Amino acid sequence: MSTTALTTEPLSSTPTLYFAFGSNLWLHQMSLRCPSSQYLGLARLSSYQWIINERGYANVVATSSNSTSTLGNTSPPDTTSSHDYSSEVWGMVYSLSAEDERALDKNEGVPHAYTKHLLECAFWPIAAPVAPPRTPEDVFPPRIDTSTTPPAGEREMLVYVDLKRVTPSTPREEYVYRMNRGVEDASKCGVPKGYVEGVVRGYIPVEEDEGEGKGGQTASGGVEEFAKGQARGFRDESGIF
């Protein structure tokens, strides 16, 4: 697995494969931030743990099992309820133009908040790329069966990683709203339910309308509007950049 840090500039004019694991699971947010991006499918990053870090945003942290014995894992995932998802990260894959990548670098706070890395991910592509839907009337991507062996094997993908802030913490209120939108889209696209419930829900509470009022939270109007503004163009609240 390559863990080489990249420069802040896109490597070439060739579209970049980008692995999204945080609020960019929200297709609408990607359509706003990276207008020419295309959704390509789902991927799994092995030997990493998904957390919310001290900034209040998603991060991936290498686990102790990140060794040669766990690399090159293209086996189908164990989707049973007993499967341990703690050392793998699931995400959505987009193609980025050089312009989109530069815009994403700005939103991700490169190099102050995140740095760019090429990591090998098991890849389940859809039959044909689709633009992230911008309105409810747009066609939603097809659901992928991730219980099968990844047909595309492993591919190097761009992953934004915060190497400095790796301690689990609590999410920012507006980020909970955006992550819940991302969880909705990722679940519809085929990200395993066990991963969502066993990993993401440890940090991101279910909203009341999602969880039928069972202990969930509801975003206030002010929080929702701020979150939608953050989706369009991110403003850092942590003071890192």
PDB file of C-alpha atoms in Angstrom:
ATOM      1  CA  MET A   1       0.000   0.000   0.000  1.00  0.00           C
ATOM      2  CA  SER A   2       1.348   3.419  -0.904  1.00  0.00           C
ATOM      3  CA  THR A   3       1.220   6.030   1.816  1.00  0.00           C
ATOM      4  CA  THR A   4       3.128   8.686  -0.078  1.00  0.00           C
ATOM      5  CA  ALA A   5       2.058  12.224   0.740  1.00  0.00           C
ATOM      6  CA  LEU A   6       1.184  14.248  -2.332  1.00  0.00           C
ATOM      7  CA  THR A   7       1.732  17.874  -3.192  1.00  0.00           C
ATOM      8  CA  THR A   8      -1.155  20.308  -2.945  1.00  0.00           C
ATOM      9  CA  GLU A   9      -1.397  20.441  -6.728  1.00  0.00           C
ATOM     10  CA  PRO A  10      -3.117  17.754  -8.843  1.00  0.00           C
ATOM     11  CA  LEU A  11      -0.555  15.340 -10.294  1.00  0.00           C
ATOM     12  CA  SER A  12      -1.720  15.578 -13.912  1.00  0.00           C
ATOM     13  CA  SER A  13      -4.621  16.329 -16.201  1.00  0.00           C
ATOM     14  CA  THR A  14      -5.793  12.725 -15.760  1.00  0.00           C
ATOM     15  CA  PRO A  15      -8.883  12.565 -13.504  1.00  0.00           C
ATOM     16  CA  THR A  16      -8.077  11.648  -9.906  1.00  0.00           C
ATOM     17  CA  LEU A  17      -9.821   8.797  -8.094  1.00  0.00           C
ATOM     18  CA  TYR A  18     -10.956  10.284  -4.789  1.00  0.00           C
ATOM     19  CA  PHE A  19     -12.040   8.216  -1.763  1.00  0.00           C
ATOM     20  CA  ALA A  20     -14.597  10.149   0.326  1.00  0.00           C
ATOM     21  CA  PHE A  21     -15.250   8.934   3.870  1.00  0.00           C
ATOM     22  CA  GLY A  22     -16.721  11.982   5.638  1.00  0.00           C
ATOM     23  CA  SER A  23     -19.319  14.576   4.718  1.00  0.00           C
ATOM     24  CA  ASN A  24     -18.448  14.188   1.030  1.00  0.00           C
ATOM     25  CA  LEU A  25     -20.477  10.999   1.193  1.00  0.00           C
ATOM     26  CA  TRP A  26     -23.284  13.513   0.698  1.00  0.00           C
ATOM     27  CA  LEU A  27     -23.705  13.547  -3.071  1.00  0.00           C
ATOM     28  CA  HIS A  28     -25.327  16.983  -3.108  1.00  0.00           C
ATOM     29  CA  GLN A  29     -22.362  18.489  -1.267  1.00  0.00           C
ATOM     30  CA  MET A  30     -19.991  17.036  -3.848  1.00  0.00           C
ATOM     31  CA  SER A  31     -22.108  18.482  -6.650  1.00  0.00           C
ATOM     32  CA  LEU A  32     -21.662  21.916  -5.064  1.00  0.00           C
ATOM     33  CA  ARG A  33     -17.980  21.705  -4.201  1.00  0.00           C
ATOM     34  CA  CYS A  34     -16.778  19.810  -7.266  1.00  0.00           C
ATOM     35  CA  PRO A  35     -19.289  20.518 -10.066  1.00  0.00           C
ATOM     36  CA  SER A  36     -17.649  18.342 -12.715  1.00  0.00           C
ATOM     37  CA  SER A  37     -16.996  15.380 -10.412  1.00  0.00           C
ATOM     38  CA  GLN A  38     -18.569  12.014 -11.162  1.00  0.00           C
ATOM     39  CA  TYR A  39     -19.614   9.278  -8.779  1.00  0.00           C
ATOM     40  CA  LEU A  40     -17.871   6.005  -9.660  1.00  0.00           C
ATOM     41  CA  GLY A  41     -18.796   3.533  -6.925  1.00  0.00           C
ATOM     42  CA  LEU A  42     -17.839   2.309  -3.449  1.00  0.00           C
ATOM     43  CA  ALA A  43     -14.509   1.387  -1.909  1.00  0.00           C
ATOM     44  CA  ARG A  44     -13.052  -0.100   1.257  1.00  0.00           C
ATOM     45  CA  LEU A  45      -9.832   1.092   2.895  1.00  0.00           C
ATOM     46  CA  SER A  46      -8.388  -1.705   5.030  1.00  0.00           C
ATOM     47  CA  SER A  47      -6.237  -1.334   8.177  1.00  0.00           C
ATOM     48  CA  TYR A  48      -7.585   2.122   8.991  1.00  0.00           C
ATOM     49  CA  GLN A  49     -10.056   3.270  11.624  1.00  0.00           C
ATOM     50  CA  TRP A  50     -12.765   5.896  11.079  1.00  0.00           C
ATOM     51  CA  ILE A  51     -13.021   8.522  13.824  1.00  0.00           C
ATOM     52  CA  ILE A  52     -14.177  12.039  14.567  1.00  0.00           C
ATOM     53  CA  ASN A  53     -11.020  13.834  15.674  1.00  0.00           C
ATOM     54  CA  GLU A  54     -10.288  16.819  17.914  1.00  0.00           C
ATOM     55  CA  ARG A  55     -11.311  19.286  15.200  1.00  0.00           C
ATOM     56  CA  GLY A  56     -14.774  17.743  15.188  1.00  0.00           C
ATOM     57  CA  TYR A  57     -14.521  16.250  11.704  1.00  0.00           C
ATOM     58  CA  ALA A  58     -13.970  12.786  10.215  1.00  0.00           C
ATOM     59  CA  ASN A  59     -10.507  11.302   9.923  1.00  0.00           C
ATOM     60  CA  VAL A  60      -8.918   7.928   9.188  1.00  0.00           C
ATOM     61  CA  VAL A  61      -6.169   6.570  11.425  1.00  0.00           C
ATOM     62  CA  ALA A  62      -3.849   3.681  10.596  1.00  0.00           C
ATOM     63  CA  THR A  63      -4.423   0.704  12.891  1.00  0.00           C
ATOM     64  CA  SER A  64      -1.906  -1.675  14.450  1.00  0.00           C
ATOM     65  CA  SER A  65      -3.015  -4.261  11.882  1.00  0.00           C
ATOM     66  CA  ASN A  66      -1.700  -2.041   9.071  1.00  0.00           C
ATOM     67  CA  SER A  67       0.945  -4.526   8.004  1.00  0.00           C
ATOM     68  CA  THR A  68       1.853  -6.577   4.963  1.00  0.00           C
ATOM     69  CA  SER A  69      -0.400  -9.360   6.218  1.00  0.00           C
ATOM     70  CA  THR A  70      -3.482  -7.206   5.727  1.00  0.00           C
ATOM     71  CA  LEU A  71      -2.605  -5.459   2.480  1.00  0.00           C
ATOM     72  CA  GLY A  72      -3.960  -6.412  -0.901  1.00  0.00           C
ATOM     73  CA  ASN A  73      -7.216  -7.585   0.634  1.00  0.00           C
ATOM     74  CA  THR A  74      -9.673  -7.986  -2.228  1.00  0.00           C
ATOM     75  CA  SER A  75     -11.866 -10.590  -0.574  1.00  0.00           C
ATOM     76  CA  PRO A  76     -15.589  -9.897  -0.264  1.00  0.00           C
ATOM     77  CA  PRO A  77     -16.533  -8.296   3.061  1.00  0.00           C
ATOM     78  CA  ASP A  78     -18.157 -10.314   5.807  1.00  0.00           C
ATOM     79  CA  THR A  79     -21.525  -8.552   6.023  1.00  0.00           C
ATOM     80  CA  THR A  80     -22.848 -10.569   8.961  1.00  0.00           C
ATOM     81  CA  SER A  81     -23.912  -8.743  12.093  1.00  0.00           C
ATOM     82  CA  SER A  82     -20.873 -10.130  13.940  1.00  0.00           C
ATOM     83  CA  HIS A  83     -18.316  -8.702  11.505  1.00  0.00           C
ATOM     84  CA  ASP A  84     -15.822  -6.269  13.064  1.00  0.00           C
ATOM     85  CA  TYR A  85     -15.661  -3.106  10.950  1.00  0.00           C
ATOM     86  CA  SER A  86     -13.352  -1.240  13.344  1.00  0.00           C
ATOM     87  CA  SER A  87     -10.248  -1.665  11.169  1.00  0.00           C
ATOM     88  CA  GLU A  88     -11.751  -0.741   7.815  1.00  0.00           C
ATOM     89  CA  VAL A  89     -13.233   2.397   6.324  1.00  0.00           C
ATOM     90  CA  TRP A  90     -15.968   2.445   3.673  1.00  0.00           C
ATOM     91  CA  GLY A  91     -16.438   5.336   1.323  1.00  0.00           C
ATOM     92  CA  MET A  92     -17.667   6.616  -2.002  1.00  0.00           C
ATOM     93  CA  VAL A  93     -15.416   7.091  -5.009  1.00  0.00           C
ATOM     94  CA  TYR A  94     -15.470  10.132  -7.273  1.00  0.00           C
ATOM     95  CA  SER A  95     -13.425  11.197 -10.280  1.00  0.00           C
ATOM     96  CA  LEU A  96     -11.990  14.701  -9.953  1.00  0.00           C
ATOM     97  CA  SER A  97     -10.734  17.073 -12.602  1.00  0.00           C
ATOM     98  CA  ALA A  98      -7.683  19.177 -11.737  1.00  0.00           C
ATOM     99  CA  GLU A  99      -9.999  22.120 -11.034  1.00  0.00           C
ATOM    100  CA  ASP A 100     -12.222  20.035  -8.765  1.00  0.00           C
ATOM    101  CA  GLU A 101      -9.194  18.708  -6.900  1.00  0.00           C
ATOM    102  CA  ARG A 102      -7.903  22.215  -6.260  1.00  0.00           C
ATOM    103  CA  ALA A 103     -11.340  23.235  -4.954  1.00  0.00           C
ATOM    104  CA  LEU A 104     -11.425  20.178  -2.707  1.00  0.00           C
ATOM    105  CA  ASP A 105      -7.929  20.937  -1.389  1.00  0.00           C
ATOM    106  CA  LYS A 106      -9.205  24.340  -0.293  1.00  0.00           C
ATOM    107  CA  ASN A 107     -12.284  22.910   1.423  1.00  0.00           C
ATOM    108  CA  GLU A 108     -10.195  20.230   3.158  1.00  0.00           C
ATOM    109  CA  GLY A 109      -7.666  22.762   4.435  1.00  0.00           C
ATOM    110  CA  VAL A 110      -4.625  21.245   2.713  1.00  0.00           C
ATOM    111  CA  PRO A 111      -1.922  21.186   4.054  1.00  0.00           C
ATOM    112  CA  HIS A 112      -2.912  22.516   7.488  1.00  0.00           C
ATOM    113  CA  ALA A 113      -5.871  20.294   8.391  1.00  0.00           C
ATOM    114  CA  TYR A 114      -5.368  17.352   6.040  1.00  0.00           C
ATOM    115  CA  THR A 115      -2.575  16.105   3.811  1.00  0.00           C
ATOM    116  CA  LYS A 116      -3.055  14.169   0.588  1.00  0.00           C
ATOM    117  CA  HIS A 117      -2.130  10.494   0.317  1.00  0.00           C
ATOM    118  CA  LEU A 118      -2.448   7.740  -2.258  1.00  0.00           C
ATOM    119  CA  LEU A 119      -3.818   4.606  -0.597  1.00  0.00           C
ATOM    120  CA  GLU A 120      -4.932   1.324  -2.117  1.00  0.00           C
ATOM    121  CA  CYS A 121      -8.647   0.646  -1.746  1.00  0.00           C
ATOM    122  CA  ALA A 122     -10.780  -2.319  -2.783  1.00  0.00           C
ATOM    123  CA  PHE A 123     -13.113  -0.926  -5.458  1.00  0.00           C
ATOM    124  CA  TRP A 124     -16.712  -1.769  -6.417  1.00  0.00           C
ATOM    125  CA  PRO A 125     -17.468   0.424  -9.475  1.00  0.00           C
ATOM    126  CA  ILE A 126     -20.869   1.114 -10.960  1.00  0.00           C
ATOM    127  CA  ALA A 127     -21.414   0.268 -14.625  1.00  0.00           C
ATOM    128  CA  ALA A 128     -21.085   3.867 -15.819  1.00  0.00           C
ATOM    129  CA  PRO A 129     -20.076   7.090 -14.021  1.00  0.00           C
ATOM    130  CA  VAL A 130     -22.871   9.457 -13.002  1.00  0.00           C
ATOM    131  CA  ALA A 131     -22.851  13.074 -11.929  1.00  0.00           C
ATOM    132  CA  PRO A 132     -23.844  13.540  -8.270  1.00  0.00           C
ATOM    133  CA  PRO A 133     -27.552  14.487  -8.251  1.00  0.00           C
ATOM    134  CA  ARG A 134     -28.145  18.198  -7.735  1.00  0.00           C
ATOM    135  CA  THR A 135     -31.931  18.038  -7.274  1.00  0.00           C
ATOM    136  CA  PRO A 136     -34.387  15.374  -6.037  1.00  0.00           C
ATOM    137  CA  GLU A 137     -35.465  14.907  -9.650  1.00  0.00           C
ATOM    138  CA  ASP A 138     -31.981  13.852 -10.780  1.00  0.00           C
ATOM    139  CA  VAL A 139     -31.226  10.155 -11.212  1.00  0.00           C
ATOM    140  CA  PHE A 140     -29.781   8.575  -8.061  1.00  0.00           C
ATOM    141  CA  PRO A 141     -26.833   6.178  -8.513  1.00  0.00           C
ATOM    142  CA  PRO A 142     -27.588   2.441  -8.540  1.00  0.00           C
ATOM    143  CA  ARG A 143     -27.087   0.339  -5.425  1.00  0.00           C
ATOM    144  CA  ILE A 144     -23.952  -1.823  -5.330  1.00  0.00           C
ATOM    145  CA  ASP A 145     -23.792  -5.333  -3.883  1.00  0.00           C
ATOM    146  CA  THR A 146     -20.639  -5.189  -1.761  1.00  0.00           C
ATOM    147  CA  SER A 147     -21.031  -8.785  -0.574  1.00  0.00           C
ATOM    148  CA  THR A 148     -19.183  -9.823  -3.733  1.00  0.00           C
ATOM    149  CA  THR A 149     -15.452  -9.764  -4.408  1.00  0.00           C
ATOM    150  CA  PRO A 150     -14.538  -6.240  -5.603  1.00  0.00           C
ATOM    151  CA  PRO A 151     -14.599  -6.545  -9.413  1.00  0.00           C
ATOM    152  CA  ALA A 152     -11.996  -3.823  -9.902  1.00  0.00           C
ATOM    153  CA  GLY A 153      -9.578  -5.269  -7.341  1.00  0.00           C
ATOM    154  CA  GLU A 154      -7.534  -2.600  -5.562  1.00  0.00           C
ATOM    155  CA  ARG A 155      -6.910   0.874  -6.958  1.00  0.00           C
ATOM    156  CA  GLU A 156      -4.795   3.728  -5.685  1.00  0.00           C
ATOM    157  CA  MET A 157      -7.046   6.556  -4.552  1.00  0.00           C
ATOM    158  CA  LEU A 158      -6.605  10.033  -3.150  1.00  0.00           C
ATOM    159  CA  VAL A 159      -7.387  10.088   0.567  1.00  0.00           C
ATOM    160  CA  TYR A 160      -7.276  13.203   2.759  1.00  0.00           C
ATOM    161  CA  VAL A 161      -5.698  12.261   6.103  1.00  0.00           C
ATOM    162  CA  ASP A 162      -5.057  14.348   9.229  1.00  0.00           C
ATOM    163  CA  LEU A 163      -1.825  12.918  10.653  1.00  0.00           C
ATOM    164  CA  LYS A 164      -1.674  15.359  13.576  1.00  0.00           C
ATOM    165  CA  ARG A 165      -5.139  15.062  15.139  1.00  0.00           C
ATOM    166  CA  VAL A 166      -5.794  11.365  15.686  1.00  0.00           C
ATOM    167  CA  THR A 167      -7.617  11.299  19.031  1.00  0.00           C
ATOM    168  CA  PRO A 168     -11.324  10.360  19.002  1.00  0.00           C
ATOM    169  CA  SER A 169     -13.571  13.269  19.965  1.00  0.00           C
ATOM    170  CA  THR A 170     -17.053  14.670  19.334  1.00  0.00           C
ATOM    171  CA  PRO A 171     -18.465  16.085  16.077  1.00  0.00           C
ATOM    172  CA  ARG A 172     -19.433  19.692  15.517  1.00  0.00           C
ATOM    173  CA  GLU A 173     -23.178  20.217  15.516  1.00  0.00           C
ATOM    174  CA  GLU A 174     -23.447  21.297  11.886  1.00  0.00           C
ATOM    175  CA  TYR A 175     -21.204  18.394  10.864  1.00  0.00           C
ATOM    176  CA  VAL A 176     -23.694  15.933  12.355  1.00  0.00           C
ATOM    177  CA  TYR A 177     -26.300  17.279   9.929  1.00  0.00           C
ATOM    178  CA  ARG A 178     -23.999  16.927   6.921  1.00  0.00           C
ATOM    179  CA  MET A 179     -22.777  13.489   7.963  1.00  0.00           C
ATOM    180  CA  ASN A 180     -26.363  12.259   8.318  1.00  0.00           C
ATOM    181  CA  ARG A 181     -27.066  13.349   4.760  1.00  0.00           C
ATOM    182  CA  GLY A 182     -23.940  11.493   3.699  1.00  0.00           C
ATOM    183  CA  VAL A 183     -24.933   8.378   5.636  1.00  0.00           C
ATOM    184  CA  GLU A 184     -28.317   8.413   3.892  1.00  0.00           C
ATOM    185  CA  ASP A 185     -26.683   8.538   0.449  1.00  0.00           C
ATOM    186  CA  ALA A 186     -23.957   6.029   1.266  1.00  0.00           C
ATOM    187  CA  SER A 187     -26.490   3.562   2.643  1.00  0.00           C
ATOM    188  CA  LYS A 188     -28.646   3.863  -0.474  1.00  0.00           C
ATOM    189  CA  CYS A 189     -25.556   3.260  -2.612  1.00  0.00           C
ATOM    190  CA  GLY A 190     -24.692   0.056  -0.744  1.00  0.00           C
ATOM    191  CA  VAL A 191     -22.266   0.853   2.092  1.00  0.00           C
ATOM    192  CA  PRO A 192     -22.753  -2.010   4.588  1.00  0.00           C
ATOM    193  CA  LYS A 193     -25.325  -1.385   7.310  1.00  0.00           C
ATOM    194  CA  GLY A 194     -23.010  -2.995   9.850  1.00  0.00           C
ATOM    195  CA  TYR A 195     -20.334  -0.392   9.121  1.00  0.00           C
ATOM    196  CA  VAL A 196     -22.752   2.496   9.528  1.00  0.00           C
ATOM    197  CA  GLU A 197     -24.219   1.149  12.764  1.00  0.00           C
ATOM    198  CA  GLY A 198     -21.009  -0.252  14.222  1.00  0.00           C
ATOM    199  CA  VAL A 199     -18.600   2.556  13.354  1.00  0.00           C
ATOM    200  CA  VAL A 200     -20.174   5.812  12.171  1.00  0.00           C
ATOM    201  CA  ARG A 201     -23.057   5.765  14.657  1.00  0.00           C
ATOM    202  CA  GLY A 202     -20.532   5.642  17.471  1.00  0.00           C
ATOM    203  CA  TYR A 203     -19.898   9.321  16.698  1.00  0.00           C
ATOM    204  CA  ILE A 204     -22.814  10.573  14.593  1.00  0.00           C
ATOM    205  CA  PRO A 205     -26.220  10.310  16.331  1.00  0.00           C
ATOM    206  CA  VAL A 206     -29.322   9.318  14.405  1.00  0.00           C
ATOM    207  CA  GLU A 207     -31.691  12.195  13.751  1.00  0.00           C
ATOM    208  CA  GLU A 208     -35.211  11.835  15.119  1.00  0.00           C
ATOM    209  CA  ASP A 209     -36.868  11.635  11.717  1.00  0.00           C
ATOM    210  CA  GLU A 210     -34.344   8.923  10.739  1.00  0.00           C
ATOM    211  CA  GLY A 211     -34.724   6.943  13.928  1.00  0.00           C
ATOM    212  CA  GLU A 212     -38.474   7.440  14.451  1.00  0.00           C
ATOM    213  CA  GLY A 213     -37.891   9.595  17.501  1.00  0.00           C
ATOM    214  CA  LYS A 214     -35.933   6.982  19.429  1.00  0.00           C
ATOM    215  CA  GLY A 215     -33.244   8.927  21.186  1.00  0.00           C
ATOM    216  CA  GLY A 216     -32.141  10.859  18.133  1.00  0.00           C
ATOM    217  CA  GLN A 217     -31.379  14.527  17.646  1.00  0.00           C
ATOM    218  CA  THR A 218     -32.991  17.079  15.378  1.00  0.00           C
ATOM    219  CA  ALA A 219     -30.956  19.871  13.824  1.00  0.00           C
ATOM    220  CA  SER A 220     -32.323  23.327  14.578  1.00  0.00           C
ATOM    221  CA  GLY A 221     -33.119  25.613  11.666  1.00  0.00           C
ATOM    222  CA  GLY A 222     -30.023  27.690  12.340  1.00  0.00           C
ATOM    223  CA  VAL A 223     -27.752  24.666  12.446  1.00  0.00           C
ATOM    224  CA  GLU A 224     -29.277  23.259   9.268  1.00  0.00           C
ATOM    225  CA  GLU A 225     -28.812  26.500   7.364  1.00  0.00           C
ATOM    226  CA  PHE A 226     -25.227  26.842   8.575  1.00  0.00           C
ATOM    227  CA  ALA A 227     -24.548  23.235   7.563  1.00  0.00           C
ATOM    228  CA  LYS A 228     -25.914  23.876   4.078  1.00  0.00           C
ATOM    229  CA  GLY A 229     -23.626  26.897   3.839  1.00  0.00           C
ATOM    230  CA  GLN A 230     -20.694  24.739   4.884  1.00  0.00           C
ATOM    231  CA  ALA A 231     -21.625  22.282   2.142  1.00  0.00           C
ATOM    232  CA  ARG A 232     -21.369  25.052  -0.452  1.00  0.00           C
ATOM    233  CA  GLY A 233     -18.093  26.472   0.834  1.00  0.00           C
ATOM    234  CA  PHE A 234     -16.391  25.344   4.026  1.00  0.00           C
ATOM    235  CA  ARG A 235     -15.322  27.809   6.728  1.00  0.00           C
ATOM    236  CA  ASP A 236     -13.076  26.282   9.383  1.00  0.00           C
ATOM    237  CA  GLU A 237     -14.368  26.652  12.943  1.00  0.00           C
ATOM    238  CA  SER A 238     -11.391  24.957  14.575  1.00  0.00           C
ATOM    239  CA  GLY A 239      -8.826  27.690  13.947  1.00  0.00           C
ATOM    240  CA  ILE A 240      -6.463  25.322  12.120  1.00  0.00           C
ATOM    241  CA  PHE A 241      -6.635  27.251   8.847  1.00  0.00           C
TER     242      PHE A 241
END
